[in-house]
Short mmCIF file of C-alpha atoms in Angstrom, two decimals:
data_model
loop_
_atom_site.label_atom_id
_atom_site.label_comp_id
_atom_site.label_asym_id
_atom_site.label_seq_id
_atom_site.Cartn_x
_atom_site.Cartn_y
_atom_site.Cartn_z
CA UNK A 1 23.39 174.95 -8.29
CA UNK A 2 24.87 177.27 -10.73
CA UNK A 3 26.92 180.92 -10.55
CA UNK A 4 27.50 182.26 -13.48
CA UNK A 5 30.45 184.85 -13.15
CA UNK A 6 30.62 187.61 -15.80
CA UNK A 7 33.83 188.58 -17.67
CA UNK A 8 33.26 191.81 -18.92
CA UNK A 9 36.99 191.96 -19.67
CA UNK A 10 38.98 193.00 -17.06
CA UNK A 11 41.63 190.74 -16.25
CA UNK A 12 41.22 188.29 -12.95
CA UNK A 13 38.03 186.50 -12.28
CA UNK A 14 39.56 183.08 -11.25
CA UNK A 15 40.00 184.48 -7.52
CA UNK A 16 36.02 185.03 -7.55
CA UNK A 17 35.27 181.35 -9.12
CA UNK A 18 37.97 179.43 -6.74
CA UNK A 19 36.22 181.55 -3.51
CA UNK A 20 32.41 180.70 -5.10
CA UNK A 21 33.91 176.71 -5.51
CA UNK A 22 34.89 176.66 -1.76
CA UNK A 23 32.22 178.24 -0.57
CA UNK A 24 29.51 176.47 -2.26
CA UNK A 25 30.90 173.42 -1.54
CA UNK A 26 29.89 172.86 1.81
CA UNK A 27 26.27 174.21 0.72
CA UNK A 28 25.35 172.21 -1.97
CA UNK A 29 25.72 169.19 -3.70
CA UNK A 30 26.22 169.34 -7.36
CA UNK A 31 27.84 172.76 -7.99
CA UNK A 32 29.05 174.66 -11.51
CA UNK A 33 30.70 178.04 -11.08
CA UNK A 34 31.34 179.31 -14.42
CA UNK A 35 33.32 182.42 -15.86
CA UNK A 36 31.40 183.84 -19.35
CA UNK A 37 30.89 186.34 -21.37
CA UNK A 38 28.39 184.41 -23.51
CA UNK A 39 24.91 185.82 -23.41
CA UNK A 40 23.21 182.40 -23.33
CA UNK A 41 24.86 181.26 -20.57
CA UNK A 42 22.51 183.19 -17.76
CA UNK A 43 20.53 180.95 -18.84
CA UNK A 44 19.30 178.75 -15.65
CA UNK A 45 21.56 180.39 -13.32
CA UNK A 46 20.74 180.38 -9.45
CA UNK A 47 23.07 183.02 -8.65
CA UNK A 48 24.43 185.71 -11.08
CA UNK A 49 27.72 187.60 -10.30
CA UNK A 50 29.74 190.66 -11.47
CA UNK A 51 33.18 191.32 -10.81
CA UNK A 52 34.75 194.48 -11.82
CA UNK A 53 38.23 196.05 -11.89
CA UNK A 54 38.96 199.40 -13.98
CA UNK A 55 37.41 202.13 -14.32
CA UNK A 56 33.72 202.87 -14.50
CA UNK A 57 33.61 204.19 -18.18
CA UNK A 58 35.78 200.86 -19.33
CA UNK A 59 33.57 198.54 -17.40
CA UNK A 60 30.96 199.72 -19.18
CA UNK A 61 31.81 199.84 -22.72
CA UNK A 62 32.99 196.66 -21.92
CA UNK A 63 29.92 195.22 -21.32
CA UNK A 64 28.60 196.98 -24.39
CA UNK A 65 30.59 195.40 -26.66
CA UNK A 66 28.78 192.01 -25.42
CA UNK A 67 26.03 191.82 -27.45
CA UNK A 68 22.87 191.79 -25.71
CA UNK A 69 24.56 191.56 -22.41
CA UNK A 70 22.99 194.10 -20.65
CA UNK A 71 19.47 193.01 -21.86
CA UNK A 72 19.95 189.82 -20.49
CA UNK A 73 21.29 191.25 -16.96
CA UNK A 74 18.53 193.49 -16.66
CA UNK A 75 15.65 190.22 -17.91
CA UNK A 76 17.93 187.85 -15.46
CA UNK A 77 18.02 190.27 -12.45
CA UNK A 78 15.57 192.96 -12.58
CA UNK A 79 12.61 190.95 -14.17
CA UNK A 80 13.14 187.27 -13.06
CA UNK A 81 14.63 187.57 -9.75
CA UNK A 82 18.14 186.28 -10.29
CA UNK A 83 19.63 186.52 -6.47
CA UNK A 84 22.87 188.89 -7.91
CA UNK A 85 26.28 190.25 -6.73
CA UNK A 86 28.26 193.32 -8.05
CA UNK A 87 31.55 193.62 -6.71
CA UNK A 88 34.18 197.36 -7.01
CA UNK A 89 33.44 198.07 -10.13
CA UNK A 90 30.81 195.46 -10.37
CA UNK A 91 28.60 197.47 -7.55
CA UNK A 92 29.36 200.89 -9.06
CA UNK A 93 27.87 200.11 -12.00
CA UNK A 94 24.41 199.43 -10.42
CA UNK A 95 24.14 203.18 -10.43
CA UNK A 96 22.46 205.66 -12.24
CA UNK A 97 25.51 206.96 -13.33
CA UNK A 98 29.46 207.02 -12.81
CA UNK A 99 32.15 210.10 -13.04
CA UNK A 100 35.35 207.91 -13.83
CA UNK A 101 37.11 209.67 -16.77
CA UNK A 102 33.76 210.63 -18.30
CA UNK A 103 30.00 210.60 -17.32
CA UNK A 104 28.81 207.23 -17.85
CA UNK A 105 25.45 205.96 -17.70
CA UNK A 106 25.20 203.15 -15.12
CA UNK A 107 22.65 199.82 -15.08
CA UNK A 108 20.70 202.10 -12.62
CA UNK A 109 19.41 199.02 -10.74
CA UNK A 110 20.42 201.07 -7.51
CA UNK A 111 19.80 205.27 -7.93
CA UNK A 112 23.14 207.33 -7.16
CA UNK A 113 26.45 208.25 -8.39
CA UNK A 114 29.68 207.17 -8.80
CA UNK A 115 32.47 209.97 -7.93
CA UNK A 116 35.88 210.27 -6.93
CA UNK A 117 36.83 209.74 -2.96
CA UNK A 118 37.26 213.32 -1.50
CA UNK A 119 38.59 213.82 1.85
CA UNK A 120 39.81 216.13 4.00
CA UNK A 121 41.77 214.10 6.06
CA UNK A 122 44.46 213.78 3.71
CA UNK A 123 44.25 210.20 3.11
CA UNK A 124 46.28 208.31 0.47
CA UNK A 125 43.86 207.59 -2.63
CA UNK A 126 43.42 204.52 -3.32
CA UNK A 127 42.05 203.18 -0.16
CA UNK A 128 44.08 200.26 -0.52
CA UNK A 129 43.90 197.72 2.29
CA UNK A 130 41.68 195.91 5.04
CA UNK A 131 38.63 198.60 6.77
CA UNK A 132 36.36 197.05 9.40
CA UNK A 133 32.64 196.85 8.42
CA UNK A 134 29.99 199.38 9.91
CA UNK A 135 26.57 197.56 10.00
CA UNK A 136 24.15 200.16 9.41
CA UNK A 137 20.88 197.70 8.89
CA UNK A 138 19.88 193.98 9.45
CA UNK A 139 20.37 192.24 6.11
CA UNK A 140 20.53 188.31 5.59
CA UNK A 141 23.63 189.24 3.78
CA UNK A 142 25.46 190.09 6.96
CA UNK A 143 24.24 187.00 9.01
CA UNK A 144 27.61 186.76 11.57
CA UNK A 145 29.25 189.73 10.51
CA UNK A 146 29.99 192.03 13.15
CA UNK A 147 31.97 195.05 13.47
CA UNK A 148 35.22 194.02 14.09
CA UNK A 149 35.23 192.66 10.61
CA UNK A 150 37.66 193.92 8.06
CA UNK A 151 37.22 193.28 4.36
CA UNK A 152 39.66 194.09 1.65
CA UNK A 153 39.58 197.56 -0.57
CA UNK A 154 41.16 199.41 -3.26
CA UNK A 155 39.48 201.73 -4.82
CA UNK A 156 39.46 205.18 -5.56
CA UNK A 157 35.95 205.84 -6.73
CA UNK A 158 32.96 205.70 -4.15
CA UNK A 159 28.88 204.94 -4.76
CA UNK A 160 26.49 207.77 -3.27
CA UNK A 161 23.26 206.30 -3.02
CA UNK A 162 20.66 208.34 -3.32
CA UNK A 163 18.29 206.29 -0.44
CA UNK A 164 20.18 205.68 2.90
CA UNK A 165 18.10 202.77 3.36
CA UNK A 166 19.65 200.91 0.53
CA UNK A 167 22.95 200.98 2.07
CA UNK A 168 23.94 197.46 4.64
CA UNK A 169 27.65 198.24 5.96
CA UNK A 170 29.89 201.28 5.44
CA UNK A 171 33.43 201.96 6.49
CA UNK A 172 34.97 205.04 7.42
CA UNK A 173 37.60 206.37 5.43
CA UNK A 174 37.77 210.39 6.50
CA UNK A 175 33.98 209.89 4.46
CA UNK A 176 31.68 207.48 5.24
CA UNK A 177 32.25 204.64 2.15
CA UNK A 178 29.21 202.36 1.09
CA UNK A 179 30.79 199.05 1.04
CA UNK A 180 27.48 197.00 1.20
CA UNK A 181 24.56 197.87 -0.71
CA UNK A 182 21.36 196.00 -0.97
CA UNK A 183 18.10 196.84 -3.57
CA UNK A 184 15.72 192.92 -3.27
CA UNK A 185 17.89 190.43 -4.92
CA UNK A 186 20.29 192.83 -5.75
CA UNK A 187 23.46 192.72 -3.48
CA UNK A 188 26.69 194.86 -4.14
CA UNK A 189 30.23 195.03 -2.79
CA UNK A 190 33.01 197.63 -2.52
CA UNK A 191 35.64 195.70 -0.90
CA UNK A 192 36.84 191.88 -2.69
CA UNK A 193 35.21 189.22 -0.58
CA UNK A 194 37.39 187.12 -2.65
CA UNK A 195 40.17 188.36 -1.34
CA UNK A 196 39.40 189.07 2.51
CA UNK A 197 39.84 186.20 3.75
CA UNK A 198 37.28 184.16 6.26
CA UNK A 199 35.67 187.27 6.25
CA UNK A 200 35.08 187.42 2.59
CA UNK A 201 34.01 183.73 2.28
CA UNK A 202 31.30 184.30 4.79
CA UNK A 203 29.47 187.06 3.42
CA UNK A 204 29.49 184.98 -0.16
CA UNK A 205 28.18 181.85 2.14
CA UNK A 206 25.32 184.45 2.85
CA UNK A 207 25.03 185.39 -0.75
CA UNK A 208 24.42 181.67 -1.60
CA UNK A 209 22.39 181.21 1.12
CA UNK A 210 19.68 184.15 0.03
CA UNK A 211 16.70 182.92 -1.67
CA UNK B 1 39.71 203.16 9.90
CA UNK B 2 41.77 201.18 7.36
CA UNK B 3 44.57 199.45 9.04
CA UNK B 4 48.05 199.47 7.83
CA UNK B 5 48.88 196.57 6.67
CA UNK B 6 52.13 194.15 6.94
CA UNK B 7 52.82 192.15 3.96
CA UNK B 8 55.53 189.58 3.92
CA UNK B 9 57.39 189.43 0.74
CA UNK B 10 58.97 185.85 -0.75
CA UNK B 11 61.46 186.68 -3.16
CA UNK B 12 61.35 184.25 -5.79
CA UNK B 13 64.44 182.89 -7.72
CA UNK B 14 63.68 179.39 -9.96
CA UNK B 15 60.72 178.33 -8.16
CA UNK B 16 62.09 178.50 -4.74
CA UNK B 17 61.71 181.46 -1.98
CA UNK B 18 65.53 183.18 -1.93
CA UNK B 19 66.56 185.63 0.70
CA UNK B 20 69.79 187.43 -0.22
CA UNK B 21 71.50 190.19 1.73
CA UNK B 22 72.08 193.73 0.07
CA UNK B 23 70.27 192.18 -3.66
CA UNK B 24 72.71 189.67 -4.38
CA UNK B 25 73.79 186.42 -1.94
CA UNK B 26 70.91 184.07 -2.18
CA UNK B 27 69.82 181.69 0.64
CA UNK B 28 67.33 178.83 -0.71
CA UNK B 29 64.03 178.36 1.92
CA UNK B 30 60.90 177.02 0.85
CA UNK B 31 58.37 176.31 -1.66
CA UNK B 32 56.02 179.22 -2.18
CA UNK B 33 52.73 178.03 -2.30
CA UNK B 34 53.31 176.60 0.80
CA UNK B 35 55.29 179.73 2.27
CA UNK B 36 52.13 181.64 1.37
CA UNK B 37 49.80 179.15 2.74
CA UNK B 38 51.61 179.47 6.06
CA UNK B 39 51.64 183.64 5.67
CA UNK B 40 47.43 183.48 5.04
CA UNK B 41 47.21 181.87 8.02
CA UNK B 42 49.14 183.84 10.29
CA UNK B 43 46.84 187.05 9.23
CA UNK B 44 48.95 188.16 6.47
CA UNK B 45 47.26 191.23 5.28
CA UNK B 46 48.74 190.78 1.84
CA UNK B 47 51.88 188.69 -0.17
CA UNK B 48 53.95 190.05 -2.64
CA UNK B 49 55.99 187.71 -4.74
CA UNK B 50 58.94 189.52 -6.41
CA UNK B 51 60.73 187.46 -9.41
CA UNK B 52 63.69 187.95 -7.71
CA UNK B 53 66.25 187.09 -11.00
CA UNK B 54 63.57 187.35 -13.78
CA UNK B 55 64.66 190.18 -15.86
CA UNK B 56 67.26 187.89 -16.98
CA UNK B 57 66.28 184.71 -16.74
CA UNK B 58 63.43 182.46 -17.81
CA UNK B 59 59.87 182.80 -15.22
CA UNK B 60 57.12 180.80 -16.08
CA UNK B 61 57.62 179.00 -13.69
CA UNK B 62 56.00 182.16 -11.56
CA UNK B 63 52.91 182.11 -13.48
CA UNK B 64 52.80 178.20 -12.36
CA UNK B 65 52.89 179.70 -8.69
CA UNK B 66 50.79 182.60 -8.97
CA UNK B 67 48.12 180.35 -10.21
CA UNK B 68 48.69 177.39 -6.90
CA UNK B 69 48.49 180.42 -4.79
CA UNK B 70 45.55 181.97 -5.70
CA UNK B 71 43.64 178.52 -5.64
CA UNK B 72 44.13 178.50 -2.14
CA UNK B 73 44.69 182.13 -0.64
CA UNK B 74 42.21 184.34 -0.58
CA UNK B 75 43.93 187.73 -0.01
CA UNK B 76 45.38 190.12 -2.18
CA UNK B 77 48.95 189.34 -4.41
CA UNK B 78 51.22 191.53 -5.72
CA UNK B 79 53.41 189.67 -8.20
CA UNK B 80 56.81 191.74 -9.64
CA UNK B 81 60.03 190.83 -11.53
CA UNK B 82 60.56 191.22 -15.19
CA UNK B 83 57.47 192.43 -16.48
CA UNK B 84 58.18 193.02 -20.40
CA UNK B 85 55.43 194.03 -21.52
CA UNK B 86 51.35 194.90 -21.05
CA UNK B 87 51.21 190.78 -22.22
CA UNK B 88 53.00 189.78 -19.05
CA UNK B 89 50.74 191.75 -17.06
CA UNK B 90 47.37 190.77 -18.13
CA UNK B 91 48.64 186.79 -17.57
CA UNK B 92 49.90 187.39 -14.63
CA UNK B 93 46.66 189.28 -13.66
CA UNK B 94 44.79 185.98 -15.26
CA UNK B 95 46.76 183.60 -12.88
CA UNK B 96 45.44 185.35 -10.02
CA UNK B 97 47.67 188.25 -9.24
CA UNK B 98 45.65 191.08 -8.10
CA UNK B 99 48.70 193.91 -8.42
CA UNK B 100 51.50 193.77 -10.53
CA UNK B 101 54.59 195.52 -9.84
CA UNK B 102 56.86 197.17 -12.11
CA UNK B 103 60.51 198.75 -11.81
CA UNK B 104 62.77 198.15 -14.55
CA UNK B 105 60.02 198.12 -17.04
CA UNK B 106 59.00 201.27 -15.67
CA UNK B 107 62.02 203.30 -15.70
CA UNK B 108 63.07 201.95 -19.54
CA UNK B 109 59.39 202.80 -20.41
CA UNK B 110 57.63 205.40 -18.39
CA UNK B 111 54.81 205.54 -20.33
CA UNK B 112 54.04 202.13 -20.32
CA UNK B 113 52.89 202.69 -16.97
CA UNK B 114 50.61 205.39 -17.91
CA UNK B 115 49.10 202.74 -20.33
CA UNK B 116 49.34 199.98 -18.13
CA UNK B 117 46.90 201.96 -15.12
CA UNK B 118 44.56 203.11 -18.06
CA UNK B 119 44.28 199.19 -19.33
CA UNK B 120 43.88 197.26 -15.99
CA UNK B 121 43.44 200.04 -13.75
CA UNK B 122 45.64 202.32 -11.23
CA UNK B 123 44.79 199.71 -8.91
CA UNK B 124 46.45 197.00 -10.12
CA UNK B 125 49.67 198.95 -10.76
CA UNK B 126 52.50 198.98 -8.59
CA UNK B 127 55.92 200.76 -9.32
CA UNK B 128 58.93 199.53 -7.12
CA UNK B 129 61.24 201.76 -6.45
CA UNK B 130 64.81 201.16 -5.48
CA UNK B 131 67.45 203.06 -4.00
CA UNK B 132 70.53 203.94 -2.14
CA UNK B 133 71.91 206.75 -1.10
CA UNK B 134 74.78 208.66 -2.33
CA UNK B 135 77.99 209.98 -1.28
CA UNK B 136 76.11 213.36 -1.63
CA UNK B 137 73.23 212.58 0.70
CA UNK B 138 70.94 211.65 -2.77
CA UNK B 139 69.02 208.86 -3.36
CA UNK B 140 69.26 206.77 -6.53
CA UNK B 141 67.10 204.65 -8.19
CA UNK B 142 68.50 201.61 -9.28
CA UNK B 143 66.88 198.54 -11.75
CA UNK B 144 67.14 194.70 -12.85
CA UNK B 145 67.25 193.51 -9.02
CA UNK B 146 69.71 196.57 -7.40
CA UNK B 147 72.29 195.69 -10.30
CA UNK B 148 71.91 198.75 -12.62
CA UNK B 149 72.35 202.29 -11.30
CA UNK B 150 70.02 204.82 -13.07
CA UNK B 151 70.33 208.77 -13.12
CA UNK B 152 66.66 208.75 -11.18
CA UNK B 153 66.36 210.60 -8.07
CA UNK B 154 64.03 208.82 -6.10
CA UNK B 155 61.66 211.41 -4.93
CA UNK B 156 60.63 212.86 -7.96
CA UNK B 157 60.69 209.72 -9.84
CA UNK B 158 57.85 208.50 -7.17
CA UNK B 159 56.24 211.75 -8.28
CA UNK B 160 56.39 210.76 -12.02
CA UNK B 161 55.19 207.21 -11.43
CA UNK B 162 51.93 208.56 -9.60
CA UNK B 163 51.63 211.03 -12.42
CA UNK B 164 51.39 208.41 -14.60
CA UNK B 165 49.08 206.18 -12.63
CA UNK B 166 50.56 203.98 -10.27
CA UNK B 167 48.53 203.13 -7.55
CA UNK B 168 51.05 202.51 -5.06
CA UNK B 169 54.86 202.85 -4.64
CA UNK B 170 56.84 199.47 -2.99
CA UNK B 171 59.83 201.54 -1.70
CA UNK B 172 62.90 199.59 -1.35
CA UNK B 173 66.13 200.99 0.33
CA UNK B 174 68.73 198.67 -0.97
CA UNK B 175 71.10 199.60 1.65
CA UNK B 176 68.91 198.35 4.35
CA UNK B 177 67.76 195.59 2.63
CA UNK B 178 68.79 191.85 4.25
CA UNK B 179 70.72 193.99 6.75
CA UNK B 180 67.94 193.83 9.69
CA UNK B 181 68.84 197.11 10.84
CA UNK B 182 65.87 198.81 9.83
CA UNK B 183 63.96 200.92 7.30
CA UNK B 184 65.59 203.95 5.84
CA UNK B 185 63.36 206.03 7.48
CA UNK B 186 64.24 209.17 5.49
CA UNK B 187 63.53 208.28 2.21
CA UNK B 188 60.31 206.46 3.07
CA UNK B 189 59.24 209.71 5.23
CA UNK B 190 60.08 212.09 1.88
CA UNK B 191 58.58 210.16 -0.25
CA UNK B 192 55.33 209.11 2.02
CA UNK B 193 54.93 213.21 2.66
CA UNK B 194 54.92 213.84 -1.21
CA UNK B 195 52.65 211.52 -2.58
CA UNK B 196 49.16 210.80 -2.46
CA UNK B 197 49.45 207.20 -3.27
CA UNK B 198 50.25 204.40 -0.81
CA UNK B 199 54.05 203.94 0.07
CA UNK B 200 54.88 200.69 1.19
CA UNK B 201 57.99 201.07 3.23
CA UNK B 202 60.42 197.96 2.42
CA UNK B 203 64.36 196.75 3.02
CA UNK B 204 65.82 195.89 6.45
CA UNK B 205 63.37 194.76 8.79
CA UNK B 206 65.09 193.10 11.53
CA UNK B 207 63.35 193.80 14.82
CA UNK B 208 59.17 194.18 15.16
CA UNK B 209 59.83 197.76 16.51
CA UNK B 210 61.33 198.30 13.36
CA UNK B 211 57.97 197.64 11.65
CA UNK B 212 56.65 200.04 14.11
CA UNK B 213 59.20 203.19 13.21
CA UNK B 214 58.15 202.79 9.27
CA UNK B 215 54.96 203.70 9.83
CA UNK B 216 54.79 206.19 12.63
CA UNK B 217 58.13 208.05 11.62
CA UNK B 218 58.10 206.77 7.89
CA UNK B 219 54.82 207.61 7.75
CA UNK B 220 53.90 204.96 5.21
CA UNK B 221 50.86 202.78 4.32
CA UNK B 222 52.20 199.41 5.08
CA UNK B 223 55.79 197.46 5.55
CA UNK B 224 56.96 194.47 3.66
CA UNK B 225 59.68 192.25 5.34
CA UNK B 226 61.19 189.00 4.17
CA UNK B 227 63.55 187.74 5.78
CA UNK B 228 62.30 188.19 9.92
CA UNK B 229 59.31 185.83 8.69
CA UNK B 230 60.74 182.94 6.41
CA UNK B 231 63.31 182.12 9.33
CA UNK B 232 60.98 182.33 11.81
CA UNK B 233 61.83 185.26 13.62
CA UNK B 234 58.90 186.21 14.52
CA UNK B 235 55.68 185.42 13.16
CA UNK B 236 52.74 187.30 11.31
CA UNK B 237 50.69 187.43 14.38
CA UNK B 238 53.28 188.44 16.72
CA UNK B 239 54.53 191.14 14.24
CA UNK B 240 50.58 192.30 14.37
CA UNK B 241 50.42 192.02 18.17
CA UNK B 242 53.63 194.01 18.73
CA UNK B 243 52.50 196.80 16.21
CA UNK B 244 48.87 196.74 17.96
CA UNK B 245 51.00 197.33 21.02
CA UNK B 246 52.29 200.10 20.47
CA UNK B 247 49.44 202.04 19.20
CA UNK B 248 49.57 201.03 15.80
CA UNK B 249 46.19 200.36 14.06
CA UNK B 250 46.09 196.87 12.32
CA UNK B 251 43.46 194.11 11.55
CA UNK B 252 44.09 191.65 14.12
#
């Protein structure tokens, strides 16, 4: 079994691989978690993950300046079926397109925006810390998941997407914050399940678990 | 709702967890790996090491730790103490620190902040603020561990620092701090009201209630204590408990 973790530049992706290691331990028998930002190494992947800090605009260009990186996401995910997990930055970047600094065109894998957290209830921005999950549809990828689960946040930036439907969990933050998204094989992730905790390393047990 | 959150803090001097009273008499405890181990457990909602003596002394030592820790906890880490440069950051970040926080590199280099949030994000930026308050009913900031006295004032330095990107201020009143007799209430209030980032309330935690009074009067986002959880006071949990108690929302 094989995840193949995506360094798009920004800064720590060893939480992500040590969470996938423990994790997919207990699942599977022979298993290779790897951190790349080598096009080639998609390549025979059974899972496919994206974790993102920074801004929207950064993220991107980042990826850019991978050759053919985006190609091979989009053959990997969108045309082969690649079971595949953005996380923050990682999820906002499935949109059509982002507001962070400047309008940036997204992957557009999931249709909606990126845009800054507004709220009227006077709330410090960043949400920075641990909001409990709001289950808005049955979804493999919340298999023993219930309400009174918190997951860990901080972000400033939040993804409006465009069909309800397409949205898993939410939390409440004076807004209503997409914090699981789901499109087919396509999974993404507001909050760090790499760094919540049990929580956390349950919901990636489900991700490894979807076929 | 997002919970506040309670974040124990093991201050870090040569590979060891210190606790000193007012900055400066140090008290070996524990390894920190372990110390953190024990903290993830109990429900820890975050850890923050601090590099205790690091702006003048050798600390890769930390990086060694940051990188044990992370293998094993899976919760957020804030890792501070003589950051020199955007270099330290990103290995720190590498090792597994999720927020870095600065004070006397901030203060001798504002806008290294400013380029600091842009590189690795507002959210990974922390500014640390210390102070104590004057004759004249002022608070100062102070830098390199509570030993240097700046001409700051702390409320519109806080200001600066979110103008500039930080993503959250780690308040410290070093007057309070390894006293037990509680928060300085004022200054966290002040600067809580007058920012729109996170303030997390820290320095003189000595009874659970006291946990309680930082953020319903200090209004901030979360506390950090040392010194009530590496001797056992009181535990994570019952800290959590107590503050669920009493009307305080956390993640139990």
């Amino acid at each position: 079994m094989k995840v193949t973790i995506i360094d798009c530049g920004s800064g720590n992706l060893r939480s992500a691989q040590k969470a996938f290691e423990k994790v997919s331990s207990n699942l599977y028998k022979n298993t290779k978690i790897i951190i790349t930002s080598i096009v080639e190494d998609l390549e025979e992947s059974d899972f496919i993950v994206l974790p993102g800090v920074g801004s929207f605009s950064d993220f991107i260009n980042g990826m850019k300046k991978i050759n053919g990186m985006q190609e091979a996401l989009n053959y990997y995910v969108i045309k082969k079926g690649i079971p595949f997990l953005g996380i923050c930055v990682g999820m906002q970047v499935l949109a059509t397109k982002g507001y962070e600094n400047e309008e940036t065109e997204g992957l557009n894998w999931i249709s909606g925006s990126v845009r800054k957290i507004k709220t009227n209830a006077n709330l410090p921005i960043p949400q920075m810390g641990w909001n409990n999950l709001k289950i808005k549809k049955n979804h493999p990828i919340v298999n023993n998941i219930s309400e009174k689960d918190h997951t860990y946040f901080v972000h400033s930036y939040l993804f409006d997407v465009n069909d309800e439907t397409q949205i898993i969990a939410s939390v409440d933050y004076g807004v209503d914050i997409t914090s699981i998204v789901a499109k087919d094989n396509v999974i993404g992730m507001q909050f760090h399940p790499e760094k919540s905790q049990k929580v956390g390393l349950d919901l990636i047990y489900n991700f490894i678990s979807m076929e | 709702m997002l919970k506040k959150r309670i974040i124990p803090c093991l201050d870090v001097k040569d590979g060891y967890v210190v606790k000193g009273i007012n900055f400066v008499k140090l008290k070996k405890i524990s390894d920190p790996v372990e110390q953190a181990q024990i903290y993830q457990d109990q429900g820890a909602d975050e850890l923050c090491f601090l590099d205790i003596s690091a702006s003048h002394e050798k600390r890769s030592i930390m990086i060694d730790i940051v990188k044990k820790t992370a293998d094993r906890c899976f919760m957020p880490l804030t890792v501070g103490g003589g950051i020199k440069g955007l270099e330290d950051i990103r290995s720190l970040l590498k090792a597994g620190a999720d927020k870095i926080s600065l004070n006397t590199f901030a203060v001798n280099n504002p806008i290294l902040v400013k380029k600091a949030a842009e590189k690795f994000g507002t959210q990974c930026i922390v500014v640390a603020i210390d102070v104590k308050k004057t004759a004249n009913g002022n608070y100062t900031v102070f830098t390199h561990g509570g030993r240097k006295e700046t001409k700051l004032e702390a409320l519109s330095w806080a200001k600066k620092v979110e103008e500039f990107g930080a993503g959250e201020i780690l308040l410290t009143s070093m007057d309070r701090d390894g006293t037990g007799k509680g928060f300085d209430i004022e200054i966290t209030k002040k600067i809580s009201d007058s920012v729109s980032i996170p303030v997390i309330a820290s320095g003189g935690v000595g009874k659970l209630q006291h946990l309680v009074d930082g953020i319903v009067k200090g209004n901030a986002s979360g506390v950090l204590a040392a010194s009530i959880f590496h001797y056992g006071t009181f535990s994570i949990s019952e800290a959590k408990k107590y503050m669920n108690d009493s009307g305080v929302l956390v993640r139990l």
